[in-house]
Amino acid sequence: MHVRRSAGLLSRAAMTRTALVVLVLSAACLPPATAHSQPASRVSPDRIVIKDFGFSPKRLRVAPGTVVTVVNKDTDPHTVTASGSANFDTGRIVPGGSTRFTAPRTHGDYPYRCDFHPFMSGALTVG
Ligand SMILES: [Cu+2]
């Protein structure tokens, strides 16, 4: 039947496309070939460190719903507070302290700032 054959072709095409996307993504996720990759980012990939009134990394990429650890290595208290429609907020993190929050479950870019120091900004990329 004509309709069923078309559907079969379509799903084969879709499968091929999916396989290609998986291949491309796998290649993109491979660690850099240089010997200068940072060991710290491998040990704690889902972590934001606050130091010298700045967030590191400035932009963190995580999977949806990831529990992100925030470490405050400054001598002042800080927060990680979503600037946009997202509602994550660590509240006050004392100097030397750490806390965790759950990243949004929807893919997207989520800028955040410190409630006490609005000039401190960073971004969470979920996806
Ligand atoms: Cu701050």
Coordinates of N, CA and C and ligand atoms in Angstrom, one line a residue:
M1 N 0.9 -1.2 0.0 CA 0.0 0.0 0.0 C 0.9 1.2 0.0
H2 N 0.5 2.2 -0.7 CA 1.3 3.4 -0.9 C 1.6 4.1 0.4
V3 N 0.6 4.3 1.2 CA 0.7 5.1 2.4 C 1.7 4.4 3.4
R4 N 1.5 3.1 3.5 CA 2.4 2.4 4.4 C 3.9 2.4 4.0
R5 N 4.1 2.3 2.7 CA 5.4 2.3 2.2 C 6.1 3.7 2.5
S6 N 5.3 4.7 2.3 CA 5.9 6.1 2.6 C 6.2 6.2 4.0
A7 N 5.4 5.7 4.9 CA 5.6 5.8 6.3 C 6.9 5.0 6.7
G8 N 7.1 3.9 6.0 CA 8.3 3.1 6.3 C 9.5 3.9 5.9
L9 N 9.5 4.5 4.7 CA 10.6 5.3 4.2 C 10.9 6.4 5.2
L10 N 9.9 7.0 5.6 CA 10.0 8.2 6.5 C 10.7 7.8 7.8
S11 N 10.3 6.7 8.4 CA 10.9 6.3 9.7 C 12.3 5.9 9.5
R12 N 12.6 5.2 8.3 CA 14.0 4.9 8.1 C 14.9 6.2 8.0
A13 N 14.3 7.2 7.3 CA 15.1 8.4 7.1 C 15.2 9.1 8.5
A14 N 14.2 9.0 9.3 CA 14.3 9.6 10.6 C 15.3 8.9 11.5
M15 N 15.4 7.6 11.4 CA 16.4 6.8 12.1 C 17.8 7.2 11.7
T16 N 18.0 7.3 10.4 CA 19.3 7.7 9.9 C 19.7 9.0 10.4
R17 N 18.7 9.9 10.4 CA 19.0 11.3 10.9 C 19.4 11.2 12.4
T18 N 18.7 10.4 13.2 CA 18.9 10.3 14.6 C 20.3 9.8 14.9
A19 N 20.7 8.8 14.1 CA 22.0 8.2 14.2 C 23.1 9.2 13.9
L20 N 22.9 10.0 12.9 CA 23.8 11.1 12.6 C 24.0 12.1 13.7
V21 N 22.8 12.5 14.3 CA 22.9 13.5 15.4 C 23.7 12.9 16.5
V22 N 23.4 11.6 16.9 CA 24.1 11.0 18.0 C 25.6 11.0 17.7
L23 N 26.0 10.6 16.5 CA 27.4 10.6 16.1 C 28.0 12.0 16.3
V24 N 27.3 13.0 15.8 CA 27.9 14.4 15.9 C 28.0 14.8 17.3
L25 N 27.0 14.5 18.1 CA 27.0 14.9 19.6 C 28.1 14.1 20.3
S26 N 28.3 12.9 20.0 CA 29.4 12.1 20.6 C 30.8 12.7 20.3
A27 N 30.9 13.1 19.0 CA 32.2 13.8 18.7 C 32.4 15.1 19.4
A28 N 31.3 15.8 19.5 CA 31.4 17.1 20.2 C 31.7 17.0 21.7
C29 N 31.3 15.9 22.3 CA 31.5 15.7 23.7 C 32.8 15.1 24.1
L30 N 33.6 14.7 23.1 CA 34.9 14.2 23.4 C 35.8 15.2 24.1
P31 N 36.6 14.8 25.0 CA 37.5 15.8 25.7 C 38.5 16.3 24.7
P32 N 39.0 17.5 24.9 CA 40.0 18.1 24.0 C 41.2 17.2 23.9
A33 N 41.9 17.2 22.8 CA 43.1 16.3 22.6 C 44.3 16.9 23.3
T34 N 44.3 18.1 23.7 CA 45.4 18.7 24.3 C 45.7 18.1 25.7
A35 N 46.9 18.3 26.2 CA 47.3 17.8 27.5 C 47.0 18.8 28.6
H36 N 46.4 19.9 28.2 CA 46.2 21.0 29.1 C 44.8 21.2 29.6
S37 N 43.9 20.1 29.5 CA 42.6 20.2 30.0 C 42.6 20.3 31.5
Q38 N 41.6 20.9 32.1 CA 41.7 21.1 33.5 C 41.1 20.0 34.3
P39 N 41.9 19.3 35.2 CA 41.4 18.2 35.9 C 40.2 18.6 36.8
A40 N 40.2 19.8 37.3 CA 39.1 20.2 38.3 C 37.8 20.1 37.6
S41 N 37.7 20.5 36.4 CA 36.4 20.5 35.7 C 35.9 19.1 35.4
R42 N 36.8 18.1 35.4 CA 36.4 16.7 35.2 C 35.9 16.1 36.5
V43 N 36.5 16.5 37.6 CA 36.1 16.0 38.9 C 34.8 16.5 39.4
S44 N 34.5 17.8 39.2 CA 33.3 18.4 39.6 C 32.7 19.2 38.5
P45 N 32.1 18.6 37.5 CA 31.6 19.4 36.4 C 30.4 20.2 36.7
D46 N 29.6 19.8 37.7 CA 28.4 20.5 38.0 C 28.6 21.4 39.2
R47 N 29.6 22.3 39.1 CA 30.0 23.1 40.3 C 30.3 24.5 39.8
I48 N 29.8 25.5 40.6 CA 30.2 26.9 40.4 C 31.0 27.3 41.6
V49 N 32.1 27.9 41.4 CA 33.0 28.4 42.4 C 32.9 29.9 42.4
I50 N 32.7 30.5 43.6 CA 32.7 32.0 43.7 C 34.0 32.4 44.4
K51 N 34.8 33.3 43.7 CA 36.0 33.8 44.2 C 36.3 35.2 43.6
D52 N 36.8 36.1 44.5 CA 37.1 37.4 44.0 C 35.9 38.1 43.3
F53 N 34.8 37.9 43.9 CA 33.5 38.5 43.4 C 33.2 38.1 41.9
G54 N 33.5 36.9 41.6 CA 33.2 36.4 40.3 C 32.8 34.9 40.4
F55 N 31.9 34.5 39.4 CA 31.5 33.1 39.3 C 32.4 32.4 38.3
S56 N 32.8 31.2 38.6 CA 33.6 30.4 37.8 C 33.0 29.0 37.6
P57 N 32.8 28.5 36.5 CA 32.9 29.2 35.2 C 31.8 30.2 35.1
K58 N 32.0 31.2 34.2 CA 31.0 32.3 34.0 C 29.7 31.6 33.4
R59 N 29.9 30.6 32.6 CA 28.7 29.9 32.0 C 28.9 28.4 32.3
L60 N 28.0 27.8 32.9 CA 28.1 26.4 33.2 C 27.0 25.7 32.5
R61 N 27.4 24.6 31.7 CA 26.4 23.8 31.0 C 26.1 22.5 31.8
V62 N 24.8 22.3 32.0 CA 24.4 21.1 32.8 C 23.2 20.5 32.1
A63 N 22.9 19.2 32.5 CA 21.7 18.5 32.0 C 20.5 19.0 32.8
P64 N 19.3 18.9 32.2 CA 18.1 19.4 32.9 C 18.0 18.7 34.3
G65 N 17.6 19.5 35.3 CA 17.4 19.0 36.7 C 18.7 18.6 37.4
T66 N 19.8 19.0 36.9 CA 21.1 18.6 37.6 C 21.2 19.4 39.0
V67 N 21.7 18.7 40.0 CA 22.0 19.3 41.2 C 23.4 20.0 41.1
V68 N 23.4 21.3 41.2 CA 24.6 22.1 41.0 C 25.1 22.5 42.4
T69 N 26.4 22.3 42.6 CA 27.0 22.7 43.9 C 27.6 24.1 43.7
V70 N 27.5 24.9 44.7 CA 28.1 26.3 44.7 C 29.0 26.4 45.9
V71 N 30.2 26.8 45.6 CA 31.2 26.9 46.7 C 31.6 28.4 46.8
N72 N 31.5 28.9 47.9 CA 31.9 30.3 48.1 C 33.3 30.4 48.7
K73 N 34.3 30.8 47.9 CA 35.7 30.8 48.4 C 36.1 32.3 48.8
D74 N 35.1 33.2 48.8 CA 35.4 34.6 49.2 C 35.3 34.8 50.6
T75 N 35.6 36.0 51.1 CA 35.4 36.4 52.5 C 34.1 37.2 52.7
D76 N 33.3 37.3 51.6 CA 32.0 37.9 51.7 C 30.9 36.9 51.4
P77 N 29.7 37.1 51.9 CA 28.6 36.2 51.5 C 28.2 36.5 50.1
H78 N 27.7 35.5 49.4 CA 27.2 35.6 48.0 C 25.9 34.8 47.9
T79 N 25.3 35.0 46.7 CA 24.2 34.1 46.3 C 24.3 33.8 44.9
V80 N 23.6 32.7 44.4 CA 23.4 32.5 43.0 C 21.9 32.6 42.8
T81 N 21.4 33.7 42.2 CA 20.0 34.0 42.1 C 19.6 34.2 40.7
A82 N 18.6 33.4 40.2 CA 18.2 33.6 38.8 C 17.7 35.0 38.5
S83 N 18.1 35.5 37.4 CA 17.7 36.9 37.0 C 16.4 36.9 36.3
G84 N 16.2 35.9 35.5 CA 15.0 35.9 34.6 C 13.8 35.2 35.3
S85 N 13.1 34.4 34.4 CA 11.9 33.7 34.9 C 12.2 32.5 35.7
A86 N 13.4 31.9 35.6 CA 13.7 30.8 36.5 C 13.7 31.2 37.9
N87 N 13.5 30.2 38.8 CA 13.3 30.6 40.2 C 14.4 29.9 41.1
F88 N 15.5 29.5 40.5 CA 16.6 29.0 41.4 C 17.2 30.1 42.2
D89 N 17.5 29.8 43.4 CA 18.1 30.8 44.3 C 18.8 30.1 45.5
T90 N 20.1 30.3 45.7 CA 20.7 29.6 46.8 C 20.5 30.2 48.1
G91 N 20.1 31.5 48.1 CA 20.1 32.3 49.3 C 21.5 32.6 49.7
R92 N 21.7 33.1 50.9 CA 23.0 33.5 51.4 C 24.0 32.4 51.5
I93 N 25.1 32.4 50.9 CA 26.2 31.4 51.1 C 27.3 32.1 51.9
V94 N 27.5 31.6 53.1 CA 28.5 32.3 54.0 C 29.9 32.1 53.4
P95 N 30.8 33.0 53.8 CA 32.2 32.8 53.3 C 32.8 31.4 53.7
G96 N 33.4 30.8 52.7 CA 33.9 29.4 53.0 C 32.8 28.3 52.9
G97 N 31.6 28.7 52.7 CA 30.5 27.7 52.7 C 30.2 27.2 51.4
S98 N 29.2 26.3 51.3 CA 28.8 25.8 50.0 C 27.3 25.4 50.2
T99 N 26.7 25.3 49.0 CA 25.3 24.8 49.0 C 25.0 24.2 47.7
R100 N 23.8 23.7 47.5 CA 23.4 23.1 46.2 C 22.0 23.6 45.8
F101 N 21.8 23.7 44.5 CA 20.5 24.0 44.0 C 20.2 23.1 42.8
T102 N 18.9 23.0 42.4 CA 18.6 22.2 41.3 C 18.3 23.0 40.0
A103 N 19.0 22.7 39.0 CA 18.9 23.5 37.7 C 17.5 23.2 37.1
P104 N 17.0 24.2 36.4 CA 15.7 24.1 35.7 C 15.7 22.8 34.9
R105 N 14.5 22.3 34.6 CA 14.3 21.1 33.9 C 14.0 21.3 32.4
T106 N 13.9 22.6 32.0 CA 13.7 23.0 30.6 C 15.0 23.5 30.0
H107 N 15.3 23.1 28.8 CA 16.5 23.5 28.1 C 16.4 25.1 27.9
G108 N 17.6 25.7 28.0 CA 17.6 27.1 27.8 C 18.8 27.8 28.5
D109 N 18.9 29.1 28.3 CA 19.9 29.9 29.0 C 19.3 30.6 30.2
Y110 N 20.0 30.5 31.3 CA 19.4 31.1 32.5 C 20.5 32.0 33.2
P111 N 20.4 33.3 32.9 CA 21.3 34.2 33.6 C 21.1 34.3 35.1
Y112 N 22.1 34.5 35.9 CA 21.9 34.6 37.3 C 22.9 35.7 37.8
R113 N 22.7 36.2 39.0 CA 23.5 37.2 39.6 C 23.6 36.9 41.1
C114 N 24.4 37.7 41.8 CA 24.5 37.7 43.2 C 23.5 38.7 43.8
D115 N 22.7 38.3 44.7 CA 21.7 39.3 45.3 C 22.4 40.4 46.0
F116 N 23.6 40.2 46.6 CA 24.3 41.2 47.4 C 25.1 42.1 46.5
H117 N 25.6 41.5 45.4 CA 26.5 42.3 44.5 C 26.0 42.1 43.0
P118 N 25.0 42.9 42.6 CA 24.4 42.7 41.3 C 25.3 42.8 40.1
F119 N 26.5 43.3 40.3 CA 27.5 43.3 39.2 C 28.1 42.0 39.0
M120 N 27.9 41.0 39.9 CA 28.4 39.7 39.7 C 27.3 38.9 38.9
S121 N 27.7 38.5 37.7 CA 26.7 37.7 36.9 C 27.3 36.5 36.3
G122 N 26.5 35.5 36.0 CA 26.9 34.3 35.4 C 25.7 33.7 34.6
A123 N 25.9 32.6 34.1 CA 24.8 32.0 33.3 C 24.8 30.5 33.4
L124 N 23.7 29.9 33.4 CA 23.5 28.4 33.5 C 22.9 28.1 32.1
T125 N 23.5 27.1 31.4 CA 22.9 26.7 30.2 C 22.4 25.2 30.4
V126 N 21.2 25.0 30.3 CA 20.6 23.7 30.5 C 20.3 23.1 29.1
G127 N 20.9 21.9 28.9 CA 20.7 21.3 27.6 C 21.8 20.4 27.2
Ligands
CU1 CU 28.0 38.5 46.0

